[in-house]
């Protein structure tokens, strides 16, 4: 009888020990490939981006790049919000039956947008404003001029273009990821991949 109790106790202890070793682990089911009788897990890994240290020709070039990173980080959220809001406005406009209702909706949306963004956008520098115009084109696929023209008409677009010209900018500026805006594109991709989280 004692032997049976000892065997049961050993079985219980071994099962508790083996359970405690696997309890913190999770079961992963994956595809496998059999090569020469060996079963080897086949796991597809996601893309990994490596961001090396940039080298600059001069201290001034480093400072310009650091300023550009700061400006892109400050304006990119506004460009993405603009893209989201424009999509929402266009969806809502497509559901409205008459031109009068569409005009009322645009006026209400404009008031809300001004109330929400007028203060923070007033504090942007001229260079940040230029970057924002470019990033809006990047995020929406349309220049700021085209967006204003489609929502408010040619006259409003002309007036806002005149205001932009007073500050040395153009609402017709297009984003060129492979040309003039290559550094901005690099920074946006780095931000999206978390390279500047601790910046």
PDB file of C-alpha atoms in Angstrom:
ATOM      1  CA  UNK A   1       0.000   0.000   0.000  1.00  0.00           C
ATOM      2  CA  UNK A   2       2.877   2.351   0.818  1.00  0.00           C
ATOM      3  CA  UNK A   3       4.446   1.710  -2.579  1.00  0.00           C
ATOM      4  CA  UNK A   4       1.227   2.715  -4.321  1.00  0.00           C
ATOM      5  CA  UNK A   5       1.082   5.943  -2.278  1.00  0.00           C
ATOM      6  CA  UNK A   6       4.730   6.718  -3.117  1.00  0.00           C
ATOM      7  CA  UNK A   7       4.139   6.070  -6.851  1.00  0.00           C
ATOM      8  CA  UNK A   8       1.031   8.306  -6.845  1.00  0.00           C
ATOM      9  CA  UNK A   9       2.946  11.023  -5.001  1.00  0.00           C
ATOM     10  CA  UNK A  10       5.817  10.834  -7.526  1.00  0.00           C
ATOM     11  CA  UNK A  11       3.411  11.014 -10.448  1.00  0.00           C
ATOM     12  CA  UNK A  12       1.706  14.052  -8.939  1.00  0.00           C
ATOM     13  CA  UNK A  13       5.010  15.796  -8.264  1.00  0.00           C
ATOM     14  CA  UNK A  14       6.292  15.134 -11.779  1.00  0.00           C
ATOM     15  CA  UNK A  15       3.064  16.336 -13.362  1.00  0.00           C
ATOM     16  CA  UNK A  16       3.071  19.527 -11.229  1.00  0.00           C
ATOM     17  CA  UNK A  17       6.706  20.164 -12.150  1.00  0.00           C
ATOM     18  CA  UNK A  18       6.100  19.660 -15.861  1.00  0.00           C
ATOM     19  CA  UNK A  19       2.947  21.800 -15.698  1.00  0.00           C
ATOM     20  CA  UNK A  20       4.802  24.630 -13.978  1.00  0.00           C
ATOM     21  CA  UNK A  21       7.485  24.594 -16.679  1.00  0.00           C
ATOM     22  CA  UNK A  22       4.990  24.936 -19.524  1.00  0.00           C
ATOM     23  CA  UNK A  23       2.442  27.210 -17.876  1.00  0.00           C
ATOM     24  CA  UNK A  24       4.371  30.388 -18.723  1.00  0.00           C
ATOM     25  CA  UNK A  25       4.806  29.375 -22.354  1.00  0.00           C
ATOM     26  CA  UNK A  26       2.228  29.617 -25.088  1.00  0.00           C
ATOM     27  CA  UNK A  27       1.575  27.154 -27.845  1.00  0.00           C
ATOM     28  CA  UNK A  28       2.593  28.399 -31.283  1.00  0.00           C
ATOM     29  CA  UNK A  29       1.286  26.620 -34.333  1.00  0.00           C
ATOM     30  CA  UNK A  30       3.272  27.371 -37.442  1.00  0.00           C
ATOM     31  CA  UNK A  31       3.930  25.974 -40.875  1.00  0.00           C
ATOM     32  CA  UNK A  32       6.801  23.589 -41.263  1.00  0.00           C
ATOM     33  CA  UNK A  33       8.973  22.248 -44.025  1.00  0.00           C
ATOM     34  CA  UNK A  34      10.365  18.711 -44.030  1.00  0.00           C
ATOM     35  CA  UNK A  35      13.945  18.586 -45.275  1.00  0.00           C
ATOM     36  CA  UNK A  36      15.777  15.237 -45.259  1.00  0.00           C
ATOM     37  CA  UNK A  37      13.395  13.875 -42.648  1.00  0.00           C
ATOM     38  CA  UNK A  38      13.776  16.870 -40.310  1.00  0.00           C
ATOM     39  CA  UNK A  39      10.766  19.065 -39.637  1.00  0.00           C
ATOM     40  CA  UNK A  40      11.840  22.693 -39.644  1.00  0.00           C
ATOM     41  CA  UNK A  41       9.462  25.520 -38.690  1.00  0.00           C
ATOM     42  CA  UNK A  42       8.798  27.909 -41.539  1.00  0.00           C
ATOM     43  CA  UNK A  43       8.044  31.391 -40.205  1.00  0.00           C
ATOM     44  CA  UNK A  44       7.617  34.494 -42.335  1.00  0.00           C
ATOM     45  CA  UNK A  45       9.104  37.516 -40.600  1.00  0.00           C
ATOM     46  CA  UNK A  46       7.839  41.045 -41.078  1.00  0.00           C
ATOM     47  CA  UNK A  47       9.871  43.765 -42.698  1.00  0.00           C
ATOM     48  CA  UNK A  48      12.551  45.276 -40.502  1.00  0.00           C
ATOM     49  CA  UNK A  49      13.885  48.733 -41.224  1.00  0.00           C
ATOM     50  CA  UNK A  50      17.351  49.676 -40.066  1.00  0.00           C
ATOM     51  CA  UNK A  51      18.145  53.308 -39.554  1.00  0.00           C
ATOM     52  CA  UNK A  52      21.839  53.999 -39.445  1.00  0.00           C
ATOM     53  CA  UNK A  53      23.534  57.113 -38.186  1.00  0.00           C
ATOM     54  CA  UNK A  54      23.470  59.873 -40.738  1.00  0.00           C
ATOM     55  CA  UNK A  55      26.716  61.566 -41.652  1.00  0.00           C
ATOM     56  CA  UNK A  56      26.722  65.284 -42.343  1.00  0.00           C
ATOM     57  CA  UNK A  57      29.240  67.370 -44.231  1.00  0.00           C
ATOM     58  CA  UNK A  58      29.164  70.139 -41.665  1.00  0.00           C
ATOM     59  CA  UNK A  59      27.724  71.194 -38.349  1.00  0.00           C
ATOM     60  CA  UNK A  60      25.379  73.531 -40.196  1.00  0.00           C
ATOM     61  CA  UNK A  61      24.031  70.668 -42.334  1.00  0.00           C
ATOM     62  CA  UNK A  62      23.335  68.671 -39.153  1.00  0.00           C
ATOM     63  CA  UNK A  63      21.510  71.651 -37.631  1.00  0.00           C
ATOM     64  CA  UNK A  64      19.397  72.100 -40.793  1.00  0.00           C
ATOM     65  CA  UNK A  65      18.465  68.414 -40.738  1.00  0.00           C
ATOM     66  CA  UNK A  66      17.631  68.543 -37.016  1.00  0.00           C
ATOM     67  CA  UNK A  67      15.396  71.560 -37.656  1.00  0.00           C
ATOM     68  CA  UNK A  68      13.725  69.720 -40.559  1.00  0.00           C
ATOM     69  CA  UNK A  69      13.049  66.702 -38.333  1.00  0.00           C
ATOM     70  CA  UNK A  70      11.481  69.010 -35.730  1.00  0.00           C
ATOM     71  CA  UNK A  71       9.330  70.746 -38.350  1.00  0.00           C
ATOM     72  CA  UNK A  72       8.141  67.492 -39.944  1.00  0.00           C
ATOM     73  CA  UNK A  73       7.313  66.007 -36.540  1.00  0.00           C
ATOM     74  CA  UNK A  74       5.292  69.105 -35.715  1.00  0.00           C
ATOM     75  CA  UNK A  75       3.350  69.290 -39.002  1.00  0.00           C
ATOM     76  CA  UNK A  76       2.842  65.627 -39.940  1.00  0.00           C
ATOM     77  CA  UNK A  77      -0.015  65.065 -37.442  1.00  0.00           C
ATOM     78  CA  UNK A  78      -1.875  68.076 -38.876  1.00  0.00           C
ATOM     79  CA  UNK A  79      -1.452  66.757 -42.433  1.00  0.00           C
ATOM     80  CA  UNK A  80      -2.802  63.352 -41.404  1.00  0.00           C
ATOM     81  CA  UNK A  81      -5.742  64.913 -39.577  1.00  0.00           C
ATOM     82  CA  UNK A  82      -6.427  67.037 -42.674  1.00  0.00           C
ATOM     83  CA  UNK A  83      -6.465  63.929 -44.872  1.00  0.00           C
ATOM     84  CA  UNK A  84      -8.852  62.197 -42.486  1.00  0.00           C
ATOM     85  CA  UNK A  85     -11.180  65.198 -42.242  1.00  0.00           C
ATOM     86  CA  UNK A  86     -11.211  65.728 -46.003  1.00  0.00           C
ATOM     87  CA  UNK A  87     -12.215  62.095 -46.506  1.00  0.00           C
ATOM     88  CA  UNK A  88     -15.000  62.492 -43.925  1.00  0.00           C
ATOM     89  CA  UNK A  89     -16.218  65.723 -45.536  1.00  0.00           C
ATOM     90  CA  UNK A  90     -16.204  64.211 -49.032  1.00  0.00           C
ATOM     91  CA  UNK A  91     -18.126  61.151 -47.781  1.00  0.00           C
ATOM     92  CA  UNK A  92     -20.717  63.361 -46.104  1.00  0.00           C
ATOM     93  CA  UNK A  93     -21.020  65.609 -49.153  1.00  0.00           C
ATOM     94  CA  UNK A  94     -21.666  62.633 -51.415  1.00  0.00           C
ATOM     95  CA  UNK A  95     -24.692  61.728 -49.259  1.00  0.00           C
ATOM     96  CA  UNK A  96     -26.277  65.193 -49.347  1.00  0.00           C
ATOM     97  CA  UNK A  97     -28.891  65.597 -52.114  1.00  0.00           C
ATOM     98  CA  UNK A  98     -28.876  69.337 -52.872  1.00  0.00           C
ATOM     99  CA  UNK A  99     -26.248  71.959 -53.562  1.00  0.00           C
ATOM    100  CA  UNK A 100     -27.645  74.185 -50.809  1.00  0.00           C
ATOM    101  CA  UNK A 101     -27.256  71.457 -48.169  1.00  0.00           C
ATOM    102  CA  UNK A 102     -23.716  70.814 -49.377  1.00  0.00           C
ATOM    103  CA  UNK A 103     -22.812  74.498 -49.065  1.00  0.00           C
ATOM    104  CA  UNK A 104     -24.280  74.640 -45.547  1.00  0.00           C
ATOM    105  CA  UNK A 105     -22.350  71.540 -44.555  1.00  0.00           C
ATOM    106  CA  UNK A 106     -19.094  72.996 -45.921  1.00  0.00           C
ATOM    107  CA  UNK A 107     -19.660  76.263 -43.982  1.00  0.00           C
ATOM    108  CA  UNK A 108     -20.353  74.354 -40.753  1.00  0.00           C
ATOM    109  CA  UNK A 109     -17.314  72.137 -41.283  1.00  0.00           C
ATOM    110  CA  UNK A 110     -15.146  75.168 -41.995  1.00  0.00           C
ATOM    111  CA  UNK A 111     -16.283  76.857 -38.756  1.00  0.00           C
ATOM    112  CA  UNK A 112     -15.525  73.714 -36.754  1.00  0.00           C
ATOM    113  CA  UNK A 113     -12.096  73.334 -38.357  1.00  0.00           C
ATOM    114  CA  UNK A 114     -11.219  76.979 -37.729  1.00  0.00           C
ATOM    115  CA  UNK A 115     -12.331  76.694 -34.099  1.00  0.00           C
ATOM    116  CA  UNK A 116     -10.238  73.563 -33.612  1.00  0.00           C
ATOM    117  CA  UNK A 117      -7.075  74.383 -35.559  1.00  0.00           C
ATOM    118  CA  UNK A 118      -6.804  78.167 -35.905  1.00  0.00           C
ATOM    119  CA  UNK A 119      -4.788  78.677 -32.711  1.00  0.00           C
ATOM    120  CA  UNK A 120      -2.247  75.867 -33.168  1.00  0.00           C
ATOM    121  CA  UNK A 121      -1.743  76.589 -36.863  1.00  0.00           C
ATOM    122  CA  UNK A 122      -1.172  80.301 -36.192  1.00  0.00           C
ATOM    123  CA  UNK A 123       1.903  79.336 -34.195  1.00  0.00           C
ATOM    124  CA  UNK A 124       3.558  77.531 -37.107  1.00  0.00           C
ATOM    125  CA  UNK A 125       6.573  79.180 -38.640  1.00  0.00           C
ATOM    126  CA  UNK A 126       6.689  79.993 -42.347  1.00  0.00           C
ATOM    127  CA  UNK A 127       8.937  76.993 -43.048  1.00  0.00           C
ATOM    128  CA  UNK A 128       6.591  74.735 -41.064  1.00  0.00           C
ATOM    129  CA  UNK A 129       3.696  76.094 -43.152  1.00  0.00           C
ATOM    130  CA  UNK A 130       5.541  75.194 -46.354  1.00  0.00           C
ATOM    131  CA  UNK A 131       6.209  71.692 -45.059  1.00  0.00           C
ATOM    132  CA  UNK A 132       2.552  71.326 -44.040  1.00  0.00           C
ATOM    133  CA  UNK A 133       1.429  72.271 -47.563  1.00  0.00           C
ATOM    134  CA  UNK A 134       3.741  69.593 -48.987  1.00  0.00           C
ATOM    135  CA  UNK A 135       2.653  66.972 -46.446  1.00  0.00           C
ATOM    136  CA  UNK A 136      -1.028  67.637 -47.145  1.00  0.00           C
ATOM    137  CA  UNK A 137      -0.303  66.854 -50.799  1.00  0.00           C
ATOM    138  CA  UNK A 138       1.555  63.704 -49.704  1.00  0.00           C
ATOM    139  CA  UNK A 139      -1.278  62.496 -47.455  1.00  0.00           C
ATOM    140  CA  UNK A 140      -4.248  63.406 -49.682  1.00  0.00           C
ATOM    141  CA  UNK A 141      -2.834  63.122 -53.189  1.00  0.00           C
ATOM    142  CA  UNK A 142      -4.071  66.655 -53.956  1.00  0.00           C
ATOM    143  CA  UNK A 143      -2.439  70.025 -53.504  1.00  0.00           C
ATOM    144  CA  UNK A 144      -3.954  72.415 -50.980  1.00  0.00           C
ATOM    145  CA  UNK A 145      -5.062  74.615 -53.878  1.00  0.00           C
ATOM    146  CA  UNK A 146      -6.953  71.723 -55.500  1.00  0.00           C
ATOM    147  CA  UNK A 147      -8.620  70.822 -52.201  1.00  0.00           C
ATOM    148  CA  UNK A 148      -9.809  74.376 -51.552  1.00  0.00           C
ATOM    149  CA  UNK A 149     -10.964  74.714 -55.151  1.00  0.00           C
ATOM    150  CA  UNK A 150     -13.003  71.494 -55.002  1.00  0.00           C
ATOM    151  CA  UNK A 151     -14.628  72.355 -51.662  1.00  0.00           C
ATOM    152  CA  UNK A 152     -14.936  76.161 -51.744  1.00  0.00           C
ATOM    153  CA  UNK A 153     -14.557  77.111 -55.384  1.00  0.00           C
ATOM    154  CA  UNK A 154     -12.001  78.810 -57.613  1.00  0.00           C
ATOM    155  CA  UNK A 155     -12.362  82.262 -56.062  1.00  0.00           C
ATOM    156  CA  UNK A 156     -11.599  81.049 -52.521  1.00  0.00           C
ATOM    157  CA  UNK A 157      -8.669  79.032 -53.813  1.00  0.00           C
ATOM    158  CA  UNK A 158      -7.357  82.135 -55.607  1.00  0.00           C
ATOM    159  CA  UNK A 159      -7.681  84.250 -52.421  1.00  0.00           C
ATOM    160  CA  UNK A 160      -5.911  81.675 -50.213  1.00  0.00           C
ATOM    161  CA  UNK A 161      -3.203  81.298 -52.843  1.00  0.00           C
ATOM    162  CA  UNK A 162      -2.686  85.084 -52.635  1.00  0.00           C
ATOM    163  CA  UNK A 163      -2.324  84.870 -48.840  1.00  0.00           C
ATOM    164  CA  UNK A 164       0.183  82.031 -49.202  1.00  0.00           C
ATOM    165  CA  UNK A 165       2.146  84.067 -51.766  1.00  0.00           C
ATOM    166  CA  UNK A 166       2.449  86.933 -49.245  1.00  0.00           C
ATOM    167  CA  UNK A 167       4.402  84.536 -47.021  1.00  0.00           C
ATOM    168  CA  UNK A 168       6.539  83.183 -49.842  1.00  0.00           C
ATOM    169  CA  UNK A 169       4.621  79.913 -50.215  1.00  0.00           C
ATOM    170  CA  UNK A 170       2.358  78.375 -52.814  1.00  0.00           C
ATOM    171  CA  UNK A 171      -0.705  76.227 -52.225  1.00  0.00           C
ATOM    172  CA  UNK A 172       0.056  74.602 -55.571  1.00  0.00           C
ATOM    173  CA  UNK A 173       3.306  73.079 -54.234  1.00  0.00           C
ATOM    174  CA  UNK A 174       3.439  69.386 -55.045  1.00  0.00           C
ATOM    175  CA  UNK A 175       5.182  66.759 -52.970  1.00  0.00           C
ATOM    176  CA  UNK A 176       8.150  65.164 -54.741  1.00  0.00           C
ATOM    177  CA  UNK A 177       9.338  62.168 -52.703  1.00  0.00           C
ATOM    178  CA  UNK A 178      12.142  61.347 -55.134  1.00  0.00           C
ATOM    179  CA  UNK A 179      13.334  64.912 -55.702  1.00  0.00           C
ATOM    180  CA  UNK A 180      13.167  68.051 -53.574  1.00  0.00           C
ATOM    181  CA  UNK A 181      11.304  66.359 -50.729  1.00  0.00           C
ATOM    182  CA  UNK A 182      13.490  63.283 -50.428  1.00  0.00           C
ATOM    183  CA  UNK A 183      14.690  64.283 -46.941  1.00  0.00           C
ATOM    184  CA  UNK A 184      11.103  64.850 -45.777  1.00  0.00           C
ATOM    185  CA  UNK A 185      10.093  61.431 -47.122  1.00  0.00           C
ATOM    186  CA  UNK A 186      13.007  59.824 -45.275  1.00  0.00           C
ATOM    187  CA  UNK A 187      11.970  61.553 -42.040  1.00  0.00           C
ATOM    188  CA  UNK A 188       8.280  60.584 -42.435  1.00  0.00           C
ATOM    189  CA  UNK A 189       9.235  56.940 -42.983  1.00  0.00           C
ATOM    190  CA  UNK A 190      11.569  57.068 -39.999  1.00  0.00           C
ATOM    191  CA  UNK A 191       8.794  58.552 -37.837  1.00  0.00           C
ATOM    192  CA  UNK A 192       6.363  55.857 -38.979  1.00  0.00           C
ATOM    193  CA  UNK A 193       8.889  53.180 -38.047  1.00  0.00           C
ATOM    194  CA  UNK A 194       9.614  54.660 -34.617  1.00  0.00           C
ATOM    195  CA  UNK A 195      13.123  55.879 -35.365  1.00  0.00           C
ATOM    196  CA  UNK A 196      12.473  59.298 -33.802  1.00  0.00           C
ATOM    197  CA  UNK A 197      10.403  58.205 -30.798  1.00  0.00           C
ATOM    198  CA  UNK A 198      13.145  59.220 -28.395  1.00  0.00           C
ATOM    199  CA  UNK A 199      14.135  62.318 -30.388  1.00  0.00           C
TER     200      UNK A 199
END
